[in-house]
Amino acid sequence: MLDQKLIEKLIETAIGMTKMSYAPYSNFKVGAAVRMADGRIFTGSNQENAAYSACLCAERVTLLYVCANAGDSHPVSIAIAAVQNGDFIENIITPCGECCQVLVEMEKRFSTKIKLYLIGRNEVKTLESASELLPYAFHL
């Protein structure tokens, strides 16, 4: 279990990553920060493209980078924050369906739950597992 200072650092890191977003079309800037079992933090932000199918959400940018670079460590938590039109969003942000599926797959791959911190200006919602967002995930 993470202590409060580590949770706050993860949340602050996700909020900071919204500044690295490239979102000229939606102006909806999302940042994510993933804490690994070994304590490292990996970050990402959403990256848009005029060919919308080429866009990637912050969660997938971060999680796929983790898979390519984390070695034998695995994700234990992820914080997600968003800014729209220059303002921190009022309500919590949730991952899209594709990102939920990737999170559930990560939990299956590493045989562990990934705690989620969904950040809004008025609250931070904590979920113990991605399966809470996608209880009927696709499994092969």
mmCIF file with all atom_site columns, C-alpha atoms in Angstrom:
data_model
loop_
_atom_site.group_PDB
_atom_site.id
_atom_site.type_symbol
_atom_site.label_atom_id
_atom_site.label_alt_id
_atom_site.label_comp_id
_atom_site.label_asym_id
_atom_site.label_entity_id
_atom_site.label_seq_id
_atom_site.pdbx_PDB_ins_code
_atom_site.Cartn_x
_atom_site.Cartn_y
_atom_site.Cartn_z
_atom_site.occupancy
_atom_site.B_iso_or_equiv
_atom_site.pdbx_formal_charge
_atom_site.auth_seq_id
_atom_site.auth_comp_id
_atom_site.auth_asym_id
_atom_site.auth_atom_id
_atom_site.pdbx_PDB_model_num
ATOM 1   C CA . MET A 1 1   ? 0.000   0.000   0.000   1.00 0.00 ? 1   MET A CA 1
ATOM 2   C CA . LEU A 1 2   ? 1.344   3.433   -0.935  1.00 0.00 ? 2   LEU A CA 1
ATOM 3   C CA . ASP A 1 3   ? 1.696   6.056   1.741   1.00 0.00 ? 3   ASP A CA 1
ATOM 4   C CA . GLN A 1 4   ? -0.098  9.380   1.275   1.00 0.00 ? 4   GLN A CA 1
ATOM 5   C CA . LYS A 1 5   ? 3.043   11.288  0.160   1.00 0.00 ? 5   LYS A CA 1
ATOM 6   C CA . LEU A 1 6   ? 3.696   8.770   -2.635  1.00 0.00 ? 6   LEU A CA 1
ATOM 7   C CA . ILE A 1 7   ? 0.056   8.961   -3.741  1.00 0.00 ? 7   ILE A CA 1
ATOM 8   C CA . GLU A 1 8   ? 0.200   12.768  -3.764  1.00 0.00 ? 8   GLU A CA 1
ATOM 9   C CA . LYS A 1 9   ? 3.430   12.685  -5.820  1.00 0.00 ? 9   LYS A CA 1
ATOM 10  C CA . LEU A 1 10  ? 1.809   10.331  -8.357  1.00 0.00 ? 10  LEU A CA 1
ATOM 11  C CA . ILE A 1 11  ? -1.246  12.606  -8.627  1.00 0.00 ? 11  ILE A CA 1
ATOM 12  C CA . GLU A 1 12  ? 0.891   15.754  -8.980  1.00 0.00 ? 12  GLU A CA 1
ATOM 13  C CA . THR A 1 13  ? 2.958   14.042  -11.667 1.00 0.00 ? 13  THR A CA 1
ATOM 14  C CA . ALA A 1 14  ? -0.170  13.143  -13.672 1.00 0.00 ? 14  ALA A CA 1
ATOM 15  C CA . ILE A 1 15  ? -1.432  16.714  -13.377 1.00 0.00 ? 15  ILE A CA 1
ATOM 16  C CA . GLY A 1 16  ? 1.940   18.031  -14.545 1.00 0.00 ? 16  GLY A CA 1
ATOM 17  C CA . MET A 1 17  ? 1.895   15.741  -17.564 1.00 0.00 ? 17  MET A CA 1
ATOM 18  C CA . THR A 1 18  ? -1.188  17.505  -18.938 1.00 0.00 ? 18  THR A CA 1
ATOM 19  C CA . LYS A 1 19  ? 1.268   20.229  -20.017 1.00 0.00 ? 19  LYS A CA 1
ATOM 20  C CA . MET A 1 20  ? 2.989   17.709  -22.320 1.00 0.00 ? 20  MET A CA 1
ATOM 21  C CA . SER A 1 21  ? -0.242  16.843  -24.132 1.00 0.00 ? 21  SER A CA 1
ATOM 22  C CA . TYR A 1 22  ? -0.621  17.575  -27.836 1.00 0.00 ? 22  TYR A CA 1
ATOM 23  C CA . ALA A 1 23  ? -4.357  18.228  -28.207 1.00 0.00 ? 23  ALA A CA 1
ATOM 24  C CA . PRO A 1 24  ? -4.925  20.936  -30.841 1.00 0.00 ? 24  PRO A CA 1
ATOM 25  C CA . TYR A 1 25  ? -8.224  19.399  -32.013 1.00 0.00 ? 25  TYR A CA 1
ATOM 26  C CA . SER A 1 26  ? -10.055 18.596  -28.786 1.00 0.00 ? 26  SER A CA 1
ATOM 27  C CA . ASN A 1 27  ? -8.180  20.962  -26.454 1.00 0.00 ? 27  ASN A CA 1
ATOM 28  C CA . PHE A 1 28  ? -8.676  18.184  -23.864 1.00 0.00 ? 28  PHE A CA 1
ATOM 29  C CA . LYS A 1 29  ? -5.249  17.574  -22.350 1.00 0.00 ? 29  LYS A CA 1
ATOM 30  C CA . VAL A 1 30  ? -4.770  14.383  -20.369 1.00 0.00 ? 30  VAL A CA 1
ATOM 31  C CA . GLY A 1 31  ? -1.773  13.337  -18.303 1.00 0.00 ? 31  GLY A CA 1
ATOM 32  C CA . ALA A 1 32  ? -1.058  9.975   -16.703 1.00 0.00 ? 32  ALA A CA 1
ATOM 33  C CA . ALA A 1 33  ? 1.529   8.695   -14.266 1.00 0.00 ? 33  ALA A CA 1
ATOM 34  C CA . VAL A 1 34  ? 2.099   5.017   -13.462 1.00 0.00 ? 34  VAL A CA 1
ATOM 35  C CA . ARG A 1 35  ? 3.890   3.846   -10.329 1.00 0.00 ? 35  ARG A CA 1
ATOM 36  C CA . MET A 1 36  ? 5.756   0.588   -10.745 1.00 0.00 ? 36  MET A CA 1
ATOM 37  C CA . ALA A 1 37  ? 6.278   -2.117  -8.135  1.00 0.00 ? 37  ALA A CA 1
ATOM 38  C CA . ASP A 1 38  ? 9.939   -1.064  -7.895  1.00 0.00 ? 38  ASP A CA 1
ATOM 39  C CA . GLY A 1 39  ? 8.943   2.563   -7.169  1.00 0.00 ? 39  GLY A CA 1
ATOM 40  C CA . ARG A 1 40  ? 9.718   4.087   -10.572 1.00 0.00 ? 40  ARG A CA 1
ATOM 41  C CA . ILE A 1 41  ? 7.163   6.417   -12.120 1.00 0.00 ? 41  ILE A CA 1
ATOM 42  C CA . PHE A 1 42  ? 6.481   6.391   -15.860 1.00 0.00 ? 42  PHE A CA 1
ATOM 43  C CA . THR A 1 43  ? 4.523   9.221   -17.471 1.00 0.00 ? 43  THR A CA 1
ATOM 44  C CA . GLY A 1 44  ? 2.607   10.019  -20.619 1.00 0.00 ? 44  GLY A CA 1
ATOM 45  C CA . SER A 1 45  ? 0.104   12.399  -22.159 1.00 0.00 ? 45  SER A CA 1
ATOM 46  C CA . ASN A 1 46  ? -2.464  12.194  -24.922 1.00 0.00 ? 46  ASN A CA 1
ATOM 47  C CA . GLN A 1 47  ? -1.206  12.808  -28.454 1.00 0.00 ? 47  GLN A CA 1
ATOM 48  C CA . GLU A 1 48  ? -3.701  13.823  -31.128 1.00 0.00 ? 48  GLU A CA 1
ATOM 49  C CA . ASN A 1 49  ? -3.402  13.699  -34.892 1.00 0.00 ? 49  ASN A CA 1
ATOM 50  C CA . ALA A 1 50  ? -5.553  15.085  -37.702 1.00 0.00 ? 50  ALA A CA 1
ATOM 51  C CA . ALA A 1 51  ? -6.119  11.442  -38.670 1.00 0.00 ? 51  ALA A CA 1
ATOM 52  C CA . TYR A 1 52  ? -8.122  10.751  -35.515 1.00 0.00 ? 52  TYR A CA 1
ATOM 53  C CA . SER A 1 53  ? -7.558  7.001   -35.548 1.00 0.00 ? 53  SER A CA 1
ATOM 54  C CA . ALA A 1 54  ? -3.845  7.735   -35.058 1.00 0.00 ? 54  ALA A CA 1
ATOM 55  C CA . CYS A 1 55  ? -4.497  9.496   -31.720 1.00 0.00 ? 55  CYS A CA 1
ATOM 56  C CA . LEU A 1 56  ? -3.411  7.867   -28.466 1.00 0.00 ? 56  LEU A CA 1
ATOM 57  C CA . CYS A 1 57  ? -4.758  8.456   -24.979 1.00 0.00 ? 57  CYS A CA 1
ATOM 58  C CA . ALA A 1 58  ? -2.394  9.330   -22.138 1.00 0.00 ? 58  ALA A CA 1
ATOM 59  C CA . GLU A 1 59  ? -3.102  6.055   -20.369 1.00 0.00 ? 59  GLU A CA 1
ATOM 60  C CA . ARG A 1 60  ? -2.152  3.919   -23.368 1.00 0.00 ? 60  ARG A CA 1
ATOM 61  C CA . VAL A 1 61  ? 0.913   6.039   -24.168 1.00 0.00 ? 61  VAL A CA 1
ATOM 62  C CA . THR A 1 62  ? 2.116   5.500   -20.607 1.00 0.00 ? 62  THR A CA 1
ATOM 63  C CA . LEU A 1 63  ? 1.179   1.834   -20.214 1.00 0.00 ? 63  LEU A CA 1
ATOM 64  C CA . LEU A 1 64  ? 2.629   0.754   -23.554 1.00 0.00 ? 64  LEU A CA 1
ATOM 65  C CA . TYR A 1 65  ? 5.832   2.649   -22.768 1.00 0.00 ? 65  TYR A CA 1
ATOM 66  C CA . VAL A 1 66  ? 5.949   0.802   -19.448 1.00 0.00 ? 66  VAL A CA 1
ATOM 67  C CA . CYS A 1 67  ? 5.705   -2.550  -21.237 1.00 0.00 ? 67  CYS A CA 1
ATOM 68  C CA . ALA A 1 68  ? 8.561   -1.635  -23.557 1.00 0.00 ? 68  ALA A CA 1
ATOM 69  C CA . ASN A 1 69  ? 10.861  -0.213  -20.888 1.00 0.00 ? 69  ASN A CA 1
ATOM 70  C CA . ALA A 1 70  ? 10.118  -1.442  -17.360 1.00 0.00 ? 70  ALA A CA 1
ATOM 71  C CA . GLY A 1 71  ? 11.961  -4.747  -17.417 1.00 0.00 ? 71  GLY A CA 1
ATOM 72  C CA . ASP A 1 72  ? 10.623  -7.144  -14.819 1.00 0.00 ? 72  ASP A CA 1
ATOM 73  C CA . SER A 1 73  ? 8.718   -4.557  -12.775 1.00 0.00 ? 73  SER A CA 1
ATOM 74  C CA . HIS A 1 74  ? 4.952   -4.124  -13.126 1.00 0.00 ? 74  HIS A CA 1
ATOM 75  C CA . PRO A 1 75  ? 2.436   -1.290  -12.659 1.00 0.00 ? 75  PRO A CA 1
ATOM 76  C CA . VAL A 1 76  ? 0.761   -0.996  -9.260  1.00 0.00 ? 76  VAL A CA 1
ATOM 77  C CA . SER A 1 77  ? -1.133  2.282   -9.690  1.00 0.00 ? 77  SER A CA 1
ATOM 78  C CA . ILE A 1 78  ? -2.039  4.949   -12.224 1.00 0.00 ? 78  ILE A CA 1
ATOM 79  C CA . ALA A 1 79  ? -3.196  8.535   -11.765 1.00 0.00 ? 79  ALA A CA 1
ATOM 80  C CA . ILE A 1 80  ? -5.120  10.306  -14.536 1.00 0.00 ? 80  ILE A CA 1
ATOM 81  C CA . ALA A 1 81  ? -5.797  14.057  -14.795 1.00 0.00 ? 81  ALA A CA 1
ATOM 82  C CA . ALA A 1 82  ? -7.203  16.387  -17.464 1.00 0.00 ? 82  ALA A CA 1
ATOM 83  C CA . VAL A 1 83  ? -7.272  20.050  -18.440 1.00 0.00 ? 83  VAL A CA 1
ATOM 84  C CA . GLN A 1 84  ? -9.811  21.455  -20.892 1.00 0.00 ? 84  GLN A CA 1
ATOM 85  C CA . ASN A 1 85  ? -9.610  24.908  -22.434 1.00 0.00 ? 85  ASN A CA 1
ATOM 86  C CA . GLY A 1 86  ? -6.848  25.794  -20.001 1.00 0.00 ? 86  GLY A CA 1
ATOM 87  C CA . ASP A 1 87  ? -8.736  24.787  -16.834 1.00 0.00 ? 87  ASP A CA 1
ATOM 88  C CA . PHE A 1 88  ? -8.367  21.700  -14.673 1.00 0.00 ? 88  PHE A CA 1
ATOM 89  C CA . ILE A 1 89  ? -11.579 19.681  -15.164 1.00 0.00 ? 89  ILE A CA 1
ATOM 90  C CA . GLU A 1 90  ? -14.113 19.907  -12.353 1.00 0.00 ? 90  GLU A CA 1
ATOM 91  C CA . ASN A 1 91  ? -15.193 16.249  -12.244 1.00 0.00 ? 91  ASN A CA 1
ATOM 92  C CA . ILE A 1 92  ? -13.050 13.137  -12.300 1.00 0.00 ? 92  ILE A CA 1
ATOM 93  C CA . ILE A 1 93  ? -11.766 11.783  -15.575 1.00 0.00 ? 93  ILE A CA 1
ATOM 94  C CA . THR A 1 94  ? -12.191 8.110   -16.430 1.00 0.00 ? 94  THR A CA 1
ATOM 95  C CA . PRO A 1 95  ? -10.256 6.136   -19.037 1.00 0.00 ? 95  PRO A CA 1
ATOM 96  C CA . CYS A 1 96  ? -11.978 5.436   -22.356 1.00 0.00 ? 96  CYS A CA 1
ATOM 97  C CA . GLY A 1 97  ? -13.059 1.882   -23.162 1.00 0.00 ? 97  GLY A CA 1
ATOM 98  C CA . GLU A 1 98  ? -9.867  1.081   -25.065 1.00 0.00 ? 98  GLU A CA 1
ATOM 99  C CA . CYS A 1 99  ? -7.728  2.262   -22.156 1.00 0.00 ? 99  CYS A CA 1
ATOM 100 C CA . CYS A 1 100 ? -9.858  0.269   -19.696 1.00 0.00 ? 100 CYS A CA 1
ATOM 101 C CA . GLN A 1 101 ? -9.256  -2.840  -21.804 1.00 0.00 ? 101 GLN A CA 1
ATOM 102 C CA . VAL A 1 102 ? -5.486  -2.184  -21.823 1.00 0.00 ? 102 VAL A CA 1
ATOM 103 C CA . LEU A 1 103 ? -5.529  -1.702  -18.035 1.00 0.00 ? 103 LEU A CA 1
ATOM 104 C CA . VAL A 1 104 ? -7.456  -4.946  -17.493 1.00 0.00 ? 104 VAL A CA 1
ATOM 105 C CA . GLU A 1 105 ? -5.048  -6.758  -19.825 1.00 0.00 ? 105 GLU A CA 1
ATOM 106 C CA . MET A 1 106 ? -2.109  -5.386  -17.793 1.00 0.00 ? 106 MET A CA 1
ATOM 107 C CA . GLU A 1 107 ? -3.698  -6.710  -14.614 1.00 0.00 ? 107 GLU A CA 1
ATOM 108 C CA . LYS A 1 108 ? -4.075  -10.121 -16.242 1.00 0.00 ? 108 LYS A CA 1
ATOM 109 C CA . ARG A 1 109 ? -0.566  -10.046 -17.735 1.00 0.00 ? 109 ARG A CA 1
ATOM 110 C CA . PHE A 1 110 ? 1.112   -9.246  -14.421 1.00 0.00 ? 110 PHE A CA 1
ATOM 111 C CA . SER A 1 111 ? -1.377  -11.132 -12.179 1.00 0.00 ? 111 SER A CA 1
ATOM 112 C CA . THR A 1 112 ? -1.957  -8.053  -10.047 1.00 0.00 ? 112 THR A CA 1
ATOM 113 C CA . LYS A 1 113 ? -4.503  -5.288  -9.601  1.00 0.00 ? 113 LYS A CA 1
ATOM 114 C CA . ILE A 1 114 ? -3.675  -1.751  -10.686 1.00 0.00 ? 114 ILE A CA 1
ATOM 115 C CA . LYS A 1 115 ? -5.056  0.930   -8.360  1.00 0.00 ? 115 LYS A CA 1
ATOM 116 C CA . LEU A 1 116 ? -6.533  3.940   -10.184 1.00 0.00 ? 116 LEU A CA 1
ATOM 117 C CA . TYR A 1 117 ? -6.596  7.555   -8.994  1.00 0.00 ? 117 TYR A CA 1
ATOM 118 C CA . LEU A 1 118 ? -9.113  9.458   -11.109 1.00 0.00 ? 118 LEU A CA 1
ATOM 119 C CA . ILE A 1 119 ? -8.531  13.171  -10.612 1.00 0.00 ? 119 ILE A CA 1
ATOM 120 C CA . GLY A 1 120 ? -10.943 16.076  -10.766 1.00 0.00 ? 120 GLY A CA 1
ATOM 121 C CA . ARG A 1 121 ? -10.741 19.556  -9.307  1.00 0.00 ? 121 ARG A CA 1
ATOM 122 C CA . ASN A 1 122 ? -13.392 18.661  -6.712  1.00 0.00 ? 122 ASN A CA 1
ATOM 123 C CA . GLU A 1 123 ? -12.321 15.121  -5.836  1.00 0.00 ? 123 GLU A CA 1
ATOM 124 C CA . VAL A 1 124 ? -9.956  12.231  -6.392  1.00 0.00 ? 124 VAL A CA 1
ATOM 125 C CA . LYS A 1 125 ? -11.728 8.892   -6.810  1.00 0.00 ? 125 LYS A CA 1
ATOM 126 C CA . THR A 1 126 ? -9.764  5.761   -5.951  1.00 0.00 ? 126 THR A CA 1
ATOM 127 C CA . LEU A 1 127 ? -10.557 2.395   -7.546  1.00 0.00 ? 127 LEU A CA 1
ATOM 128 C CA . GLU A 1 128 ? -8.832  -0.800  -6.466  1.00 0.00 ? 128 GLU A CA 1
ATOM 129 C CA . SER A 1 129 ? -8.781  -2.330  -9.959  1.00 0.00 ? 129 SER A CA 1
ATOM 130 C CA . ALA A 1 130 ? -9.417  -1.495  -13.601 1.00 0.00 ? 130 ALA A CA 1
ATOM 131 C CA . SER A 1 131 ? -12.031 -4.251  -13.653 1.00 0.00 ? 131 SER A CA 1
ATOM 132 C CA . GLU A 1 132 ? -14.253 -1.910  -11.612 1.00 0.00 ? 132 GLU A CA 1
ATOM 133 C CA . LEU A 1 133 ? -14.480 0.271   -14.739 1.00 0.00 ? 133 LEU A CA 1
ATOM 134 C CA . LEU A 1 134 ? -14.749 -2.611  -17.193 1.00 0.00 ? 134 LEU A CA 1
ATOM 135 C CA . PRO A 1 135 ? -16.300 -5.618  -15.434 1.00 0.00 ? 135 PRO A CA 1
ATOM 136 C CA . TYR A 1 136 ? -16.962 -7.426  -18.727 1.00 0.00 ? 136 TYR A CA 1
ATOM 137 C CA . ALA A 1 137 ? -13.565 -6.984  -20.325 1.00 0.00 ? 137 ALA A CA 1
ATOM 138 C CA . PHE A 1 138 ? -12.682 -8.980  -23.408 1.00 0.00 ? 138 PHE A CA 1
ATOM 139 C CA . HIS A 1 139 ? -10.541 -12.043 -22.550 1.00 0.00 ? 139 HIS A CA 1
ATOM 140 C CA . LEU A 1 140 ? -9.148  -14.777 -24.763 1.00 0.00 ? 140 LEU A CA 1
#
